Coordinates of N, CA and C in Angstrom, one line a residue:
M1 N 67.9 -44.2 67.1 CA 68.4 -43.3 66.4 C 69.5 -44.0 65.4
I2 N 70.6 -45.0 65.7 CA 71.4 -45.3 65.0 C 70.6 -45.7 64.2
R3 N 69.6 -46.7 63.9 CA 68.9 -47.6 62.8 C 68.1 -46.1 61.8
I4 N 67.5 -44.9 62.3 CA 67.4 -43.8 61.8 C 67.9 -42.9 60.5
I5 N 69.2 -42.7 61.4 CA 70.6 -42.7 60.5 C 70.8 -43.2 59.2
I6 N 71.2 -44.7 59.4 CA 71.3 -45.6 58.6 C 70.5 -45.7 57.8
I7 N 69.5 -45.2 57.8 CA 68.2 -45.6 56.7 C 68.0 -44.1 56.4
S8 N 68.1 -43.2 56.7 CA 68.4 -41.8 55.8 C 69.4 -42.1 55.5
L9 N 70.7 -42.3 55.1 CA 72.1 -42.7 54.8 C 71.8 -43.5 53.5
L10 N 71.2 -44.6 53.9 CA 70.6 -45.5 52.5 C 70.0 -44.7 51.5
L11 N 68.8 -43.8 52.3 CA 67.6 -43.2 51.2 C 68.3 -42.3 50.7
L12 N 69.5 -41.1 50.5 CA 69.9 -40.5 50.6 C 70.9 -40.5 48.9
S13 N 71.7 -42.1 49.9 CA 72.5 -42.2 49.1 C 71.6 -43.0 47.0
G14 N 71.0 -43.0 47.3 CA 70.2 -43.6 46.5 C 69.6 -42.5 45.4
L15 N 69.7 -41.4 46.0 CA 69.3 -39.8 45.5 C 70.9 -39.7 44.9
F16 N 72.1 -40.2 45.1 CA 73.0 -39.8 44.7 C 72.7 -40.1 42.7
V17 N 72.7 -42.0 43.1 CA 72.9 -42.6 42.2 C 72.1 -42.3 40.9
N18 N 71.1 -41.7 41.1 CA 70.0 -41.4 39.7 C 71.7 -39.8 38.9
C19 N 71.9 -39.5 40.0 CA 72.8 -38.5 39.2 C 74.1 -39.2 38.1
L20 N 74.6 -39.8 38.5 CA 75.2 -40.9 37.5 C 75.0 -41.5 36.5
H21 N 73.7 -41.4 36.5 CA 72.6 -41.6 35.3 C 72.2 -40.4 34.3
S22 N 72.6 -39.1 34.6 CA 71.9 -38.3 34.1 C 72.8 -38.0 32.8
Q23 N 71.7 -37.6 31.9 CA 71.7 -37.0 30.7 C 73.0 -36.1 30.2
E24 N 74.0 -37.0 29.2 CA 74.8 -35.9 28.5 C 74.6 -34.5 28.2
V25 N 75.3 -33.7 28.3 CA 75.8 -32.2 27.0 C 75.4 -32.4 25.8
S26 N 74.8 -32.0 24.9 CA 75.7 -32.1 23.5 C 76.2 -30.7 23.2
L27 N 77.2 -31.4 22.5 CA 78.2 -29.9 22.4 C 78.1 -29.7 20.9
K28 N 77.3 -30.5 20.3 CA 77.6 -30.2 18.6 C 77.6 -29.2 18.0
G29 N 77.2 -28.3 18.6 CA 76.8 -26.9 18.1 C 78.2 -25.7 18.9
L30 N 78.8 -26.3 19.6 CA 79.8 -25.5 20.4 C 80.7 -25.6 18.8
E31 N 81.5 -26.6 18.7 CA 82.5 -25.9 17.4 C 82.3 -25.6 16.3
Q32 N 80.8 -25.1 16.4 CA 80.4 -24.2 15.2 C 80.7 -22.6 15.4
I33 N 81.1 -22.1 16.7 CA 80.5 -21.3 17.2 C 82.9 -21.0 16.8
S34 N 82.8 -20.0 15.8 CA 84.4 -19.3 16.1 C 84.9 -18.0 16.2
E35 N 85.8 -17.3 16.6 CA 85.9 -16.0 16.3 C 85.2 -14.9 15.2
P36 N 85.2 -16.0 14.1 CA 84.6 -14.5 13.2 C 83.5 -14.3 13.2
L37 N 82.9 -15.4 13.8 CA 81.0 -15.7 13.8 C 81.0 -14.6 15.1
V38 N 81.3 -14.4 15.6 CA 81.4 -13.7 17.0 C 81.2 -12.2 16.5
K39 N 82.7 -11.8 15.8 CA 82.6 -10.9 15.4 C 82.0 -10.0 14.2
E40 N 80.8 -11.3 13.5 CA 80.4 -10.3 12.3 C 79.1 -9.9 13.2
F41 N 78.2 -11.0 14.4 CA 77.3 -10.5 15.1 C 77.7 -8.9 15.7
I42 N 78.6 -8.9 16.3 CA 78.8 -8.0 17.6 C 79.6 -6.9 16.2
D43 N 79.6 -6.8 14.8 CA 80.2 -5.9 13.4 C 78.6 -5.5 13.4
V44 N 77.8 -6.3 13.2 CA 76.4 -5.8 12.6 C 75.1 -5.3 14.3
L45 N 75.6 -5.9 14.9 CA 74.1 -5.4 16.1 C 74.9 -4.0 16.1
A46 N 76.1 -4.2 16.8 CA 76.7 -2.8 17.3 C 77.2 -1.8 16.7
S47 N 76.4 -2.0 15.2 CA 77.2 -0.8 13.5 C 76.4 0.0 14.2
D48 N 76.4 1.4 13.1 CA 76.2 2.8 13.8 C 74.8 2.7 12.8
E49 N 75.0 1.8 11.9 CA 73.0 2.0 11.6 C 72.1 1.6 12.3
M50 N 72.7 1.0 13.5 CA 71.8 0.1 14.6 C 71.1 1.5 15.5
R51 N 71.9 2.3 15.4 CA 71.8 3.3 16.2 C 72.0 3.4 17.5
G52 N 72.1 2.1 17.8 CA 72.0 1.8 19.6 C 70.9 1.1 19.8
R53 N 69.9 1.2 18.7 CA 69.1 0.0 19.0 C 67.6 0.3 20.2
S54 N 67.5 1.6 19.7 CA 66.5 2.3 21.3 C 65.6 1.5 20.8
A55 N 64.3 0.9 21.7 CA 62.8 0.3 22.0 C 62.2 1.7 21.8
P56 N 60.8 1.6 21.5 CA 60.5 1.2 20.0 C 61.2 2.1 18.9
S57 N 62.1 1.2 17.6 CA 62.6 1.8 17.0 C 62.9 1.5 15.8
I58 N 62.9 1.5 14.3 CA 62.7 1.1 12.9 C 64.4 0.2 13.1
E59 N 65.7 0.6 13.9 CA 66.7 -0.6 14.0 C 66.9 -1.3 15.0
A60 N 65.9 -1.2 16.2 CA 65.4 -2.4 17.0 C 65.1 -3.5 16.1
D61 N 63.6 -3.3 15.2 CA 62.9 -4.3 14.5 C 64.2 -5.0 13.5
R62 N 65.2 -4.0 12.9 CA 66.5 -4.7 11.9 C 67.1 -5.4 12.7
A63 N 67.6 -5.4 13.7 CA 68.4 -6.5 14.8 C 67.4 -7.5 15.1
A64 N 66.1 -7.3 15.3 CA 66.0 -8.4 16.0 C 65.2 -9.4 14.7
D65 N 64.8 -8.7 13.6 CA 65.1 -9.5 12.2 C 66.4 -10.2 11.5
Y66 N 67.4 -9.4 12.2 CA 68.5 -10.4 11.7 C 69.7 -11.1 12.4
I67 N 68.2 -11.2 14.1 CA 69.0 -12.3 15.2 C 67.8 -13.8 14.5
A68 N 66.8 -12.9 14.4 CA 65.7 -14.2 13.7 C 66.3 -15.2 12.7
M69 N 66.4 -14.4 11.3 CA 67.2 -14.7 10.3 C 68.5 -15.4 10.3
K70 N 69.4 -15.4 11.6 CA 70.9 -16.0 11.9 C 70.1 -17.7 12.9
L71 N 69.2 -17.3 13.7 CA 68.6 -18.7 14.1 C 68.1 -19.1 13.5
K72 N 67.5 -19.0 12.2 CA 66.9 -19.6 11.3 C 68.1 -20.3 10.3
E73 N 69.1 -19.4 10.4 CA 70.1 -20.3 9.4 C 70.9 -21.6 10.1
F74 N 70.8 -21.2 11.5 CA 71.4 -22.0 12.3 C 70.5 -23.6 12.7
G75 N 69.4 -24.0 12.0 CA 68.7 -24.5 12.5 C 67.6 -24.4 13.8
I76 N 67.7 -23.5 14.1 CA 67.1 -23.2 15.7 C 65.3 -23.6 15.1
R77 N 64.7 -24.4 15.8 CA 63.3 -24.0 15.6 C 62.4 -22.7 16.5
S78 N 62.2 -22.5 14.9 CA 60.6 -21.1 16.2 C 60.1 -22.0 17.3
V79 N 59.3 -21.0 18.1 CA 58.1 -21.3 18.6 C 57.1 -21.1 18.4
N80 N 56.2 -21.9 18.0 CA 54.8 -21.7 17.1 C 54.4 -20.7 16.3
G81 N 55.5 -21.0 15.4 CA 55.9 -20.0 14.1 C 56.8 -19.1 14.2
S82 N 57.2 -18.8 15.1 CA 57.6 -17.2 15.0 C 59.5 -17.4 16.0
Y83 N 59.7 -16.6 15.3 CA 61.0 -16.1 16.8 C 60.9 -15.4 17.2
F84 N 60.0 -14.3 17.0 CA 59.3 -13.1 18.4 C 58.6 -13.6 19.3
Q85 N 58.9 -13.1 20.0 CA 57.3 -13.0 21.2 C 56.9 -11.4 21.7
P86 N 56.0 -11.3 21.3 CA 55.3 -9.5 21.7 C 54.9 -9.7 22.9
I87 N 55.9 -8.4 22.9 CA 55.4 -7.5 25.0 C 54.8 -6.3 24.7
P88 N 54.3 -6.2 25.8 CA 53.8 -4.8 26.0 C 54.7 -3.9 26.2
F89 N 54.5 -2.3 25.5 CA 56.3 -1.6 25.8 C 55.1 -0.1 25.6
C90 N 55.7 1.2 26.7 CA 55.0 2.5 26.6 C 55.7 2.9 26.2
A91 N 55.8 3.8 25.9 CA 56.5 5.0 25.3 C 55.8 6.6 25.2
A92 N 56.7 7.1 25.6 CA 55.4 8.7 25.3 C 56.1 9.1 23.8
D93 N 55.3 9.6 24.1 CA 55.9 10.4 22.0 C 55.9 12.3 22.6
L94 N 57.4 12.8 21.9 CA 58.1 13.7 22.2 C 57.7 14.8 21.2
N95 N 57.0 15.9 22.0 CA 56.0 17.1 21.7 C 57.7 17.8 20.7
I96 N 58.2 18.0 19.7 CA 59.2 18.4 18.7 C 59.5 19.4 19.4
E97 N 58.4 20.2 18.3 CA 58.4 22.1 18.4 C 57.8 22.1 19.8
N98 N 58.1 21.4 21.2 CA 57.6 22.5 21.8 C 59.1 21.8 23.1
C99 N 60.2 21.3 22.5 CA 60.9 20.4 23.1 C 62.4 21.4 23.1
K100 N 62.0 22.3 24.1 CA 63.2 23.2 24.5 C 64.2 23.3 25.3
F101 N 65.2 23.3 25.4 CA 66.8 23.7 26.7 C 67.5 25.4 26.5
F102 N 67.2 26.0 27.4 CA 68.0 27.3 27.4 C 68.8 27.1 28.4
L103 N 69.9 27.8 28.7 CA 70.5 28.0 30.2 C 70.7 29.4 29.9
T104 N 70.6 30.9 30.4 CA 70.4 31.8 30.9 C 71.4 32.4 31.7
K105 N 72.1 33.6 31.0 CA 72.8 34.0 32.4 C 72.8 35.8 31.4
G106 N 72.5 36.0 33.2 CA 72.0 37.5 33.1 C 70.8 37.4 31.4
S107 N 71.5 38.7 30.3 CA 70.8 39.1 29.4 C 71.1 37.8 28.0
I108 N 71.5 36.9 28.5 CA 72.5 35.6 27.0 C 71.8 34.9 27.1
N109 N 71.0 34.6 26.7 CA 70.4 33.4 26.5 C 70.8 32.2 25.5
H110 N 71.7 30.9 25.6 CA 72.4 30.1 24.8 C 71.3 28.9 24.8
P111 N 70.3 28.6 23.6 CA 69.6 27.6 23.4 C 70.3 26.2 22.9
Y112 N 69.7 25.1 22.8 CA 70.4 24.0 22.9 C 69.9 23.1 22.1
D113 N 70.5 22.6 21.5 CA 69.6 22.0 20.3 C 69.1 20.6 20.1
L114 N 67.7 20.0 20.5 CA 67.2 18.9 20.1 C 68.0 17.6 19.2
K115 N 68.7 16.5 20.8 CA 69.3 15.5 19.7 C 70.8 15.9 19.4
E116 N 70.9 16.9 19.2 CA 72.2 18.0 19.2 C 72.9 17.7 20.5
N117 N 72.5 18.6 21.3 CA 73.0 18.8 22.9 C 72.0 18.7 23.5
F118 N 71.2 17.4 23.6 CA 70.6 16.8 24.8 C 69.5 16.2 24.4
T119 N 69.4 15.7 25.2 CA 67.9 14.4 24.8 C 67.0 14.1 26.3
P120 N 66.0 14.2 25.8 CA 64.9 13.6 27.2 C 64.8 12.6 27.1
L121 N 64.8 11.9 28.3 CA 64.5 10.8 28.6 C 62.8 10.1 28.5
F122 N 62.0 9.8 28.9 CA 60.2 9.2 28.7 C 60.4 10.0 30.1
N123 N 60.7 9.7 30.6 CA 59.6 10.7 32.3 C 60.4 12.0 32.5
T124 N 61.1 12.7 31.2 CA 61.2 14.1 31.2 C 59.9 15.2 30.9
G125 N 59.4 15.7 32.6 CA 58.7 16.8 32.6 C 58.8 18.1 32.1
S126 N 58.1 19.2 31.7 CA 58.0 20.4 31.2 C 58.4 21.2 32.8
N127 N 59.1 22.1 32.7 CA 59.6 23.1 34.1 C 60.2 24.0 33.7
Q128 N 60.5 25.3 34.4 CA 61.4 26.2 34.3 C 62.0 25.8 36.2
V129 N 62.9 26.2 35.5 CA 63.8 26.5 36.8 C 65.2 27.8 36.8
Q130 N 65.1 27.8 38.0 CA 66.0 29.1 38.6 C 67.4 29.1 39.5
G131 N 68.2 28.9 39.4 CA 69.5 28.5 40.1 C 71.1 29.0 39.7
E132 N 71.6 28.3 40.5 CA 73.2 28.3 40.2 C 73.5 27.3 39.4
L133 N 74.1 27.4 39.0 CA 74.9 26.4 38.3 C 76.5 26.0 38.1
V134 N 76.7 25.0 38.0 CA 77.6 24.6 38.6 C 78.3 22.9 38.1
F135 N 79.6 23.1 37.0 CA 79.8 21.9 36.3 C 81.4 21.7 36.4
A136 N 81.1 20.2 37.1 CA 82.2 19.7 37.6 C 82.8 18.5 36.6
G137 N 82.2 18.5 35.5 CA 83.0 17.9 34.3 C 82.5 16.5 34.5
Y138 N 82.6 15.9 33.4 CA 82.3 15.0 33.1 C 84.1 13.7 33.2
G139 N 85.4 14.4 33.7 CA 86.4 13.6 33.4 C 87.6 13.1 32.1
I140 N 86.5 14.2 31.1 CA 87.2 14.2 29.7 C 87.4 15.5 29.7
T141 N 88.4 15.5 28.5 CA 88.6 16.6 27.7 C 88.4 16.8 26.6
A142 N 87.8 18.1 26.3 CA 86.8 18.2 24.9 C 86.8 19.2 24.6
P143 N 87.3 20.0 23.5 CA 86.9 21.4 22.9 C 85.6 22.0 23.2
Q144 N 84.7 21.4 22.7 CA 82.9 21.2 23.4 C 83.0 21.7 24.5
I145 N 83.3 21.2 25.5 CA 83.0 21.3 26.7 C 83.7 22.5 27.1
M146 N 85.2 23.3 26.8 CA 85.8 24.0 27.4 C 84.9 25.3 26.9
M147 N 84.4 25.1 25.6 CA 83.2 26.1 25.2 C 82.4 26.6 25.3
I148 N 81.4 25.2 26.4 CA 80.2 25.7 26.7 C 81.1 26.5 28.2
I149 N 81.6 26.1 28.9 CA 81.9 27.0 30.0 C 82.0 27.9 29.9
K150 N 82.9 28.4 28.9 CA 83.3 29.5 28.4 C 81.6 30.5 28.5
I151 N 81.0 29.8 27.6 CA 79.3 30.1 27.6 C 79.1 30.8 29.2
L152 N 79.1 29.7 30.2 CA 78.4 29.8 31.3 C 79.2 30.2 32.2
M153 N 80.2 30.6 32.1 CA 81.2 31.7 32.9 C 81.4 33.7 33.2

């Protein structure tokens, strides 16, 4: 039994010897990363012009082109001649003509504007709902919210 333990320990110690001769990590690109460079990336990708980079969108394409340009500038090689990898993406077409949202109290009908007051998600259905509405708030103070509460009360 002791012989098996000694042989096992010798074999295991041989595994750890290989770890001592592992390849060193290259840090040559690390010194090129600076606060102004990171700030530039954030300023461009988080700018209002990118409008959140919803997919698929022109802004997402613009952000991808910017990142590809930077990768090329840094000398990072592309894969198969491209910095892009096509992926399948499903998106629903929004029928803007029929996309409406209303809140009604008694005889008062209050319409809300698409993209201004509400934004449907891709899995939004078409339905009519009737019942009581309770506004609990979002923990923020804004005149627009108070106006909505007054309309609904």
